[in-house]
Short mmCIF file of C-alpha atoms in Angstrom, two decimals:
data_model
loop_
_atom_site.label_atom_id
_atom_site.label_comp_id
_atom_site.label_asym_id
_atom_site.label_seq_id
_atom_site.Cartn_x
_atom_site.Cartn_y
_atom_site.Cartn_z
CA MET A 1 132.49 -19.63 114.64
CA THR A 2 129.46 -18.19 116.58
CA ALA A 3 126.57 -20.69 116.78
CA THR A 4 122.84 -19.64 117.98
CA VAL A 5 120.25 -22.40 119.37
CA THR A 6 116.87 -21.43 120.36
CA LEU A 7 114.91 -24.01 122.69
CA GLY A 8 111.39 -23.62 122.03
CA ALA A 9 110.01 -26.32 124.71
CA MET A 10 109.84 -25.73 128.36
CA ARG A 11 113.12 -26.50 130.42
CA PRO A 12 113.20 -27.70 133.54
CA LEU A 13 114.97 -25.77 135.59
CA GLU A 14 117.61 -28.81 136.93
CA ASP A 15 119.04 -29.18 133.05
CA ALA A 16 119.21 -25.42 132.63
CA GLN A 17 121.10 -25.49 135.50
CA GLU A 18 123.23 -28.46 134.77
CA PHE A 19 123.65 -27.27 131.56
CA VAL A 20 125.34 -23.32 132.69
CA LEU A 21 127.57 -25.02 135.43
CA GLY A 22 129.28 -27.39 133.36
CA SER A 23 130.16 -24.53 131.24
CA CYS A 24 131.41 -22.27 134.26
CA PRO A 25 134.29 -24.26 135.67
CA PRO A 26 136.75 -22.71 138.14
CA LYS A 27 139.02 -20.83 137.39
CA PRO A 28 142.73 -21.58 137.45
CA PRO A 29 144.37 -20.87 140.99
CA VAL A 30 146.73 -18.18 141.83
CA GLU A 31 149.19 -17.31 144.54
CA VAL A 32 148.41 -13.91 146.38
CA ALA A 33 149.51 -12.24 149.82
CA ARG A 34 147.28 -13.49 152.47
CA ALA A 35 146.31 -9.96 153.28
CA ASP A 36 144.13 -10.09 149.66
CA ALA A 37 142.75 -13.18 150.26
CA SER A 38 139.71 -12.06 151.93
CA GLY A 39 136.36 -13.63 151.08
CA LEU A 40 138.32 -16.09 148.22
CA VAL A 41 138.48 -19.54 148.20
CA LEU A 42 141.39 -21.93 148.94
CA ALA A 43 142.59 -23.87 146.20
CA ALA A 44 144.96 -26.45 148.19
CA ALA A 45 145.18 -27.44 151.25
CA VAL A 46 147.26 -25.12 153.71
CA VAL A 47 149.71 -27.30 155.91
CA SER A 48 151.24 -25.64 158.91
CA ALA A 49 155.00 -25.14 159.64
CA GLU A 50 154.97 -23.94 162.94
CA VAL A 51 152.94 -24.66 166.24
CA VAL A 52 150.33 -22.76 167.76
CA PRO A 53 150.49 -21.41 170.54
CA PRO A 54 154.42 -21.32 169.79
CA PHE A 55 155.28 -22.20 173.71
CA ASP A 56 153.52 -22.75 177.08
CA ASN A 57 151.25 -20.10 178.15
CA THR A 58 148.90 -19.34 181.19
CA ALA A 59 144.68 -18.67 180.29
CA VAL A 60 144.31 -16.44 183.29
CA ASP A 61 145.98 -13.67 185.38
CA GLY A 62 147.83 -15.09 188.35
CA TYR A 63 150.52 -16.98 189.88
CA ALA A 64 153.05 -19.91 188.54
CA VAL A 65 153.27 -22.39 190.82
CA ARG A 66 154.69 -25.88 191.33
CA SER A 67 151.45 -28.32 191.92
CA VAL A 68 152.85 -29.61 194.13
CA ASP A 69 153.49 -26.62 196.53
CA VAL A 70 149.78 -26.02 196.62
CA ALA A 71 148.41 -29.33 197.45
CA GLU A 72 147.58 -27.89 200.45
CA VAL A 73 145.92 -24.78 200.99
CA PRO A 74 145.96 -22.01 202.13
CA VAL A 75 149.80 -21.83 201.56
CA GLU A 76 152.13 -19.24 201.75
CA LEU A 77 154.90 -18.12 198.96
CA THR A 78 157.62 -16.37 198.15
CA VAL A 79 156.84 -14.19 194.73
CA VAL A 80 160.72 -14.49 192.93
CA GLY A 81 159.44 -12.17 189.91
CA GLU A 82 156.65 -11.09 187.42
CA ILE A 83 156.12 -11.89 183.56
CA ALA A 84 153.96 -10.14 181.46
CA ALA A 85 152.59 -11.18 178.22
CA GLY A 86 155.45 -10.62 175.51
CA ALA A 87 157.86 -11.05 178.01
CA ALA A 88 160.30 -13.93 179.06
CA PRO A 89 161.11 -15.90 182.22
CA ASP A 90 164.33 -14.83 183.66
CA ARG A 91 164.41 -17.53 186.31
CA PRO A 92 162.81 -20.81 186.98
CA VAL A 93 160.58 -21.83 189.98
CA GLY A 94 161.76 -23.26 192.75
CA PRO A 95 160.11 -25.25 196.02
CA GLY A 96 157.90 -22.54 197.94
CA GLU A 97 158.10 -19.96 195.22
CA THR A 98 156.04 -18.34 192.53
CA VAL A 99 155.82 -15.91 190.02
CA ARG A 100 153.40 -13.33 189.20
CA ILE A 101 152.01 -14.20 185.50
CA MET A 102 149.70 -12.29 183.02
CA THR A 103 147.34 -13.98 180.84
CA GLY A 104 149.36 -15.12 177.38
CA ALA A 105 152.60 -14.67 179.12
CA PRO A 106 155.10 -18.22 178.89
CA MET A 107 155.33 -20.40 182.01
CA PRO A 108 158.43 -20.24 183.83
CA ASP A 109 160.39 -23.35 183.72
CA GLY A 110 160.01 -25.15 187.03
CA ALA A 111 156.10 -24.24 187.59
CA ASP A 112 153.24 -26.79 185.96
CA ALA A 113 150.36 -24.73 186.77
CA VAL A 114 148.82 -21.41 187.57
CA VAL A 115 146.64 -20.07 190.66
CA MET A 116 144.29 -17.40 189.63
CA VAL A 117 144.50 -14.15 190.91
CA GLU A 118 141.26 -14.36 192.58
CA ASP A 119 142.56 -16.70 194.37
CA SER A 120 145.67 -15.10 195.91
CA GLU A 121 146.14 -12.43 198.58
CA HIS A 122 149.13 -10.07 198.88
CA LEU A 123 151.12 -10.25 201.98
CA GLY A 124 153.31 -7.94 201.25
CA THR A 125 157.31 -8.44 202.30
CA ASP A 126 158.68 -10.37 205.07
CA ALA A 127 161.73 -8.99 207.42
CA ASP A 128 164.15 -10.93 204.75
CA GLY A 129 162.47 -8.57 202.02
CA ASN A 130 161.00 -11.05 200.66
CA GLU A 131 156.98 -10.70 198.63
CA ARG A 132 155.05 -13.02 199.97
CA VAL A 133 151.94 -14.19 198.70
CA ARG A 134 148.63 -16.42 200.00
CA LEU A 135 147.27 -18.80 197.92
CA SER A 136 143.96 -20.21 198.64
CA ALA A 137 143.04 -22.78 195.59
CA SER A 138 144.85 -26.03 195.32
CA VAL A 139 145.26 -26.94 191.38
CA SER A 140 146.70 -29.63 189.76
CA ALA A 141 149.45 -29.93 187.41
CA GLY A 142 148.67 -28.27 183.89
CA ALA A 143 145.68 -26.06 185.67
CA ALA A 144 145.45 -22.62 183.22
CA VAL A 145 148.12 -23.64 181.25
CA ARG A 146 147.98 -23.51 177.58
CA GLY A 147 150.84 -26.05 176.02
CA ALA A 148 152.72 -25.47 173.10
CA GLY A 149 150.96 -26.74 170.14
CA ASP A 150 147.51 -27.20 171.86
CA ASP A 151 145.84 -25.50 168.68
CA VAL A 152 148.02 -26.37 165.75
CA GLN A 153 151.16 -28.98 165.30
CA VAL A 154 153.60 -28.97 162.92
CA GLY A 155 152.19 -30.72 159.58
CA ASP A 156 148.76 -30.35 160.75
CA GLU A 157 146.47 -29.69 157.45
CA ILE A 158 144.46 -26.64 158.89
CA PHE A 159 142.15 -26.13 155.74
CA SER A 160 141.55 -27.81 153.51
CA ALA A 161 140.91 -27.17 149.41
CA GLY A 162 137.26 -25.32 149.20
CA VAL A 163 137.73 -23.47 152.53
CA VAL A 164 136.47 -20.06 152.11
CA ILE A 165 138.58 -17.15 153.74
CA THR A 166 136.69 -15.82 156.39
CA PRO A 167 138.35 -13.19 159.00
CA ALA A 168 138.81 -16.28 161.31
CA VAL A 169 140.53 -17.96 158.93
CA GLU A 170 142.63 -15.31 157.83
CA ALA A 171 143.60 -15.14 161.49
CA VAL A 172 144.73 -18.63 161.60
CA LEU A 173 146.62 -18.13 158.30
CA ALA A 174 148.44 -15.70 160.57
CA SER A 175 148.95 -17.57 163.46
CA VAL A 176 151.15 -19.78 161.34
CA ASN A 177 152.76 -17.32 159.18
CA ALA A 178 151.03 -18.26 155.88
CA GLN A 179 151.69 -15.46 154.16
CA THR A 180 150.86 -16.51 150.90
CA VAL A 181 147.90 -18.90 149.74
CA SER A 182 146.57 -20.44 147.14
CA VAL A 183 142.96 -19.48 145.74
CA HIS A 184 140.49 -19.31 143.11
CA PRO A 185 140.69 -15.34 141.89
CA ARG A 186 137.89 -13.01 142.47
CA LEU A 187 135.66 -12.55 139.03
CA LYS A 188 135.76 -8.99 137.48
CA VAL A 189 132.23 -9.19 135.68
CA ALA A 190 130.85 -6.66 133.44
CA VAL A 191 126.99 -5.61 133.78
CA LEU A 192 125.02 -3.77 131.69
CA SER A 193 121.58 -2.94 130.44
CA THR A 194 120.31 -2.16 127.06
CA GLY A 195 117.35 0.03 125.64
CA ASP A 196 116.40 3.34 124.54
CA GLU A 197 113.81 3.44 126.83
CA LEU A 198 115.68 3.41 129.92
CA ILE A 199 116.94 6.71 132.00
CA ASP A 200 119.26 6.67 134.53
CA ASP A 201 120.70 10.42 134.55
CA GLY A 202 117.67 11.83 136.46
CA SER A 203 116.15 13.76 133.77
CA PRO A 204 112.02 13.94 133.60
CA LEU A 205 110.27 10.89 132.02
CA GLU A 206 108.96 11.34 128.65
CA LEU A 207 105.88 8.51 127.86
CA GLY A 208 107.48 5.49 126.91
CA GLN A 209 110.57 6.00 129.15
CA ILE A 210 111.49 4.00 132.10
CA ARG A 211 113.95 4.69 134.74
CA GLU A 212 117.09 2.25 134.82
CA SER A 213 116.80 -0.48 137.69
CA ASN A 214 118.03 -3.98 136.86
CA LYS A 215 121.47 -2.98 136.30
CA THR A 216 121.79 -1.32 139.55
CA MET A 217 120.12 -4.43 141.72
CA LEU A 218 122.50 -6.72 139.36
CA ALA A 219 125.69 -4.67 140.51
CA GLY A 220 125.05 -4.92 143.93
CA MET A 221 123.80 -8.89 143.98
CA LEU A 222 127.21 -9.28 142.29
CA ALA A 223 129.29 -7.38 144.78
CA GLU A 224 127.38 -8.85 147.29
CA SER A 225 128.45 -12.50 145.50
CA GLY A 226 132.24 -11.52 145.62
CA CYS A 227 132.99 -10.60 142.54
CA ASP A 228 134.42 -7.10 141.34
CA VAL A 229 131.94 -5.18 139.26
CA VAL A 230 132.72 -3.61 136.13
CA ASP A 231 129.55 -1.36 135.19
CA LEU A 232 128.99 -0.88 131.40
CA GLY A 233 125.72 1.85 132.07
CA VAL A 234 123.00 1.27 129.25
CA VAL A 235 123.96 0.41 126.02
CA ARG A 236 121.34 1.85 123.29
CA ASP A 237 119.36 0.30 120.85
CA ASP A 238 122.36 0.10 118.15
CA GLU A 239 124.17 -2.92 117.05
CA ALA A 240 127.29 -1.80 115.85
CA GLU A 241 128.03 0.08 120.04
CA LEU A 242 126.54 -3.35 121.67
CA GLU A 243 128.76 -5.17 119.86
CA ARG A 244 131.81 -2.66 120.31
CA VAL A 245 130.93 -3.17 124.07
CA LEU A 246 130.19 -6.36 124.51
CA ARG A 247 133.72 -7.57 122.81
CA SER A 248 135.15 -4.62 125.21
CA ALA A 249 133.87 -6.11 127.98
CA ALA A 250 135.11 -10.25 126.78
CA LEU A 251 138.57 -8.72 126.87
CA GLU A 252 138.55 -7.36 130.43
CA CYS A 253 136.54 -9.19 132.45
CA ASP A 254 135.36 -13.01 133.12
CA ALA A 255 131.91 -12.87 132.88
CA ILE A 256 128.96 -10.55 131.42
CA VAL A 257 125.67 -10.02 132.91
CA SER A 258 122.98 -8.39 130.68
CA SER A 259 119.28 -7.54 131.28
CA GLY A 260 116.73 -7.49 128.65
CA GLY A 261 116.27 -8.85 125.36
CA VAL A 262 116.02 -12.48 126.26
CA SER A 263 112.19 -13.32 125.14
CA MET A 264 110.97 -15.41 122.40
CA GLY A 265 109.62 -12.23 120.62
CA ASP A 266 110.69 -11.00 117.45
CA TYR A 267 113.82 -8.91 116.57
CA ASP A 268 116.03 -7.41 119.23
CA VAL A 269 119.18 -6.07 119.12
CA VAL A 270 120.40 -7.99 122.09
CA LYS A 271 119.66 -11.08 120.35
CA ALA A 272 120.89 -9.81 116.82
CA VAL A 273 124.33 -8.89 118.39
CA LEU A 274 124.69 -12.26 120.90
CA GLY A 275 123.63 -14.15 117.82
CA GLU A 276 126.64 -13.07 115.51
CA ILE A 277 129.30 -12.65 118.31
CA ALA A 278 129.00 -15.35 120.58
CA ASP A 279 127.82 -19.46 120.96
CA MET A 280 124.41 -18.53 122.81
CA THR A 281 121.67 -20.72 123.79
CA TRP A 282 118.16 -19.10 124.35
CA MET A 283 115.86 -21.32 126.50
CA GLN A 284 112.30 -21.10 127.89
CA MET A 285 112.82 -22.79 131.54
CA ALA A 286 109.38 -24.33 133.52
CA ILE A 287 109.67 -21.66 136.39
CA LYS A 288 107.90 -18.66 137.19
CA PRO A 289 109.23 -16.02 136.87
CA ALA A 290 111.77 -15.78 135.17
CA LYS A 291 111.23 -18.24 132.53
CA PRO A 292 113.03 -16.29 129.46
CA PHE A 293 116.96 -17.17 129.98
CA ALA A 294 120.28 -16.64 127.62
CA PHE A 295 123.43 -18.17 128.08
CA GLY A 296 126.41 -18.72 126.20
CA THR A 297 130.29 -17.86 125.63
CA LEU A 298 131.94 -15.05 123.47
CA THR A 299 135.62 -16.47 122.81
CA ARG A 300 138.72 -14.03 123.09
CA ASP A 301 141.34 -14.37 119.96
CA ASP A 302 142.99 -16.70 122.64
CA GLY A 303 140.79 -18.98 122.79
CA THR A 304 139.26 -18.28 126.47
CA ARG A 305 135.58 -18.23 126.68
CA VAL A 306 133.37 -15.53 128.83
CA PRO A 307 130.39 -16.45 129.86
CA ILE A 308 127.68 -14.37 128.84
CA PHE A 309 124.17 -14.68 131.13
CA GLY A 310 121.26 -12.99 129.71
CA LEU A 311 118.20 -12.20 131.90
CA PRO A 312 114.95 -11.33 131.59
CA GLY A 313 114.12 -7.36 131.69
CA ASN A 314 111.47 -7.55 134.23
CA PRO A 315 113.17 -6.33 137.32
CA VAL A 316 111.78 -9.75 139.76
CA SER A 317 112.68 -12.06 136.71
CA SER A 318 115.92 -10.60 136.39
CA LEU A 319 116.38 -11.13 140.15
CA VAL A 320 115.42 -14.56 140.38
CA SER A 321 116.96 -15.61 137.12
CA TYR A 322 119.98 -14.18 138.47
CA GLU A 323 119.71 -16.22 141.84
CA LEU A 324 119.03 -19.45 140.31
CA MET A 325 121.28 -19.06 136.92
CA ALA A 326 123.91 -16.62 137.22
CA ARG A 327 124.84 -16.15 141.11
CA PRO A 328 125.48 -20.52 141.06
CA ALA A 329 127.42 -20.59 137.84
CA LEU A 330 130.22 -17.16 139.33
CA ARG A 331 130.33 -19.10 142.53
CA ARG A 332 131.17 -21.73 140.64
CA MET A 333 134.07 -19.84 138.44
CA MET A 334 135.22 -18.69 142.10
CA GLY A 335 135.63 -22.03 143.09
CA HIS A 336 132.87 -22.31 145.85
CA ARG A 337 131.61 -25.89 146.74
CA ARG A 338 128.43 -24.59 148.06
CA LEU A 339 126.66 -23.09 145.21
CA THR A 340 122.90 -22.39 146.12
CA ARG A 341 121.54 -20.73 148.59
CA THR A 342 120.59 -22.14 152.10
CA SER A 343 117.26 -24.12 151.69
CA LEU A 344 114.68 -25.01 154.60
CA VAL A 345 111.63 -26.47 154.74
CA ALA A 346 109.14 -23.84 156.17
CA ILE A 347 105.56 -23.91 157.55
CA ALA A 348 103.11 -21.67 155.07
CA ASP A 349 101.12 -19.35 157.24
CA ALA A 350 98.54 -18.57 154.32
CA ASP A 351 97.62 -20.21 150.93
CA PHE A 352 100.15 -20.49 148.34
CA ARG A 353 97.03 -21.54 145.23
CA ARG A 354 98.49 -21.76 142.11
CA GLN A 355 97.20 -23.72 138.58
CA PRO A 356 99.06 -26.35 137.17
CA ASP A 357 101.40 -24.99 134.62
CA GLY A 358 104.11 -26.77 133.78
CA LYS A 359 106.04 -24.80 135.84
CA VAL A 360 107.84 -24.39 139.16
CA HIS A 361 106.63 -21.30 141.04
CA PHE A 362 109.12 -19.13 143.18
CA ALA A 363 106.84 -17.09 145.54
CA ARG A 364 108.89 -14.51 147.26
CA VAL A 365 107.84 -14.26 150.95
CA ASN A 366 108.48 -12.93 153.71
CA GLY A 367 109.25 -15.48 157.29
CA VAL A 368 110.44 -15.60 160.66
CA PHE A 369 111.37 -17.96 163.08
CA ALA A 370 108.65 -18.69 165.48
CA ASP A 371 108.26 -20.15 169.28
CA ASP A 372 107.82 -23.84 167.33
CA GLY A 373 111.41 -23.55 166.52
CA ARG A 374 110.04 -23.67 162.56
CA TYR A 375 110.63 -21.01 159.86
CA HIS A 376 106.93 -19.82 159.53
CA VAL A 377 106.53 -17.71 155.35
CA VAL A 378 103.93 -15.73 154.23
CA PRO A 379 103.81 -14.28 150.34
CA VAL A 380 104.55 -10.74 150.14
CA SER A 381 102.15 -8.35 148.79
CA ALA A 382 102.59 -8.80 145.35
CA GLN A 383 104.21 -11.42 143.11
CA GLY A 384 103.92 -9.87 139.68
CA SER A 385 107.40 -10.13 137.62
CA HIS A 386 107.47 -6.25 137.53
CA GLN A 387 106.86 -5.61 141.13
CA LEU A 388 109.81 -5.19 142.52
CA ALA A 389 109.10 -2.85 145.37
CA ALA A 390 107.29 -5.47 147.15
CA THR A 391 109.85 -8.68 145.95
CA ALA A 392 113.05 -6.29 147.59
CA SER A 393 111.98 -6.94 150.99
CA ALA A 394 111.50 -10.58 150.67
CA ASP A 395 113.27 -12.83 153.10
CA ALA A 396 113.07 -15.90 150.93
CA MET A 397 111.63 -17.61 147.80
CA ALA A 398 109.23 -20.61 148.82
CA VAL A 399 109.34 -23.00 145.76
CA ILE A 400 106.10 -24.26 144.73
CA PRO A 401 105.83 -26.89 142.36
CA ASP A 402 103.13 -27.77 139.83
CA GLY A 403 99.67 -28.34 141.04
CA GLU A 404 97.22 -26.54 142.88
CA GLY A 405 100.06 -24.96 145.65
CA VAL A 406 100.37 -25.25 149.35
CA GLU A 407 97.45 -24.57 151.82
CA ARG A 408 98.11 -22.94 154.66
CA ASN A 409 100.05 -25.14 157.61
CA GLY A 410 101.50 -26.87 154.91
CA GLU A 411 105.29 -27.44 154.34
CA VAL A 412 107.29 -25.47 151.92
CA ALA A 413 110.97 -25.54 150.60
CA VAL A 414 112.76 -21.99 150.48
CA LEU A 415 115.72 -20.72 149.63
CA MET A 416 117.01 -18.08 151.91
CA LEU A 417 117.45 -14.39 150.70
CA ARG A 418 119.07 -13.30 153.25
CA GLY A 419 120.79 -13.92 156.73
#
C-alpha cells in the first residue's frame, strides 16, 4: 500500500533533513577484497595481526655499527659485508667491524646504530686485503634504526569503524596483510529526468524545447559522492513508461534520483506515478532556492525500501537540493559519519541583501583565503534558480538567515562545494 503526504506549510530545513536521514540507514556491511574497497567506509574496526616494520631496519644509507665503536671519532673500521634492502644479514658485526647497509635493510646482529654514508670516507683495503672505512660521526644506540613494531604492534586497532578507505589507509591495510575488510557497500543509484520538453540527442530545438542538463549534472555529482551511477536517460511524459522505468530501477538500484515535477502546481506525470507506486512526502522547505522537494520509498516484493529523491526542475534548485538533502542521505547509506560539506565562517566582501520571507537563502559564492587567514566570499554574478552558468563556477554556498541579510565585512557561514 502506498501513501502520498503533501505538506503545504514551509518546513524548516533541519526538520526535512532529519526526516530524510531517518529513512536512509546505512546499508548492511559486506566483506570485500582490500583492492575493491577504495573509497568505501569501514563497518568494523581493523586489528593488526602483524608488526610493522616486521624487523629492525635502517632509516638511511650508511654503515651499521656498534655505537661503542664510534664513541670517539674519527675512527677506522673494517667493512665485513654489505646488506641491500630485501637481503638478509649473513654474519654479525663484531668489535671494530661495520657493514655497509642500504635504507630499509635489516640490521645485522651486533650492530645497534647506523652512521650515514655522508659521514664516511672509503679508505680502500689494508695490507691483509680487508676493506676499511673512516667514520666521522659519533652516534648513540638506536640512531637511524627503525625498530620492529615501531609503527604497528600485533593487536593494535589501526582503524575504527567509520574510517574512509583512502589510498593511505589502503596502504596501511596492505602493510599488515589485511586481505579483506568489512565495509558498507557502494550505492548503485539511478538518475533520470522527465519531460517531453527535454532534448538530449543534439537535434535542433523547437519552440518550447530545452536541452537536458539536470541529469547530466546529477550523474556527475552522484559519481563524485562515491556512487555507481545508472543513467536512465530522459523519460517522456507517459505514466505507464515512467512507472515501468521506476519499478525496474527499484529492482536494480539502491536509490533513485529524479529531477522535475515536484512543485505544488497542478497535475504532473511524476507526481501521479509516484503517488501510486511509492510512499511519498511532498514538501515545501523554508529555503531559497530549492523550496520544493519530494522524498519517499518504493518497496520491492522482498520488503526492501528503495529511497526516491525528487529534486526540483530548475537546475540551480536541483543542485542545491542535491547538496542539502540527497547527498547527506546517500552518504549515510554508505556508512559515512561526516554527512555534510565542510562549513566555514567567512567574511563577506560584498553586501548580501535580502528581504524577510521566512526562508534561509543559500547564495552561491566565489571565495578565497586572504592574507588575514580568513575565507572571503562574494556572490556569483547571477543568483536565479535557472541560471546554472553562473552557479557552476561557485566555490561555496553562503547561508543567509531570514532577515535583512549580511553587510559587507560581516561574517557569514558558508558550505564549501570545492576543496
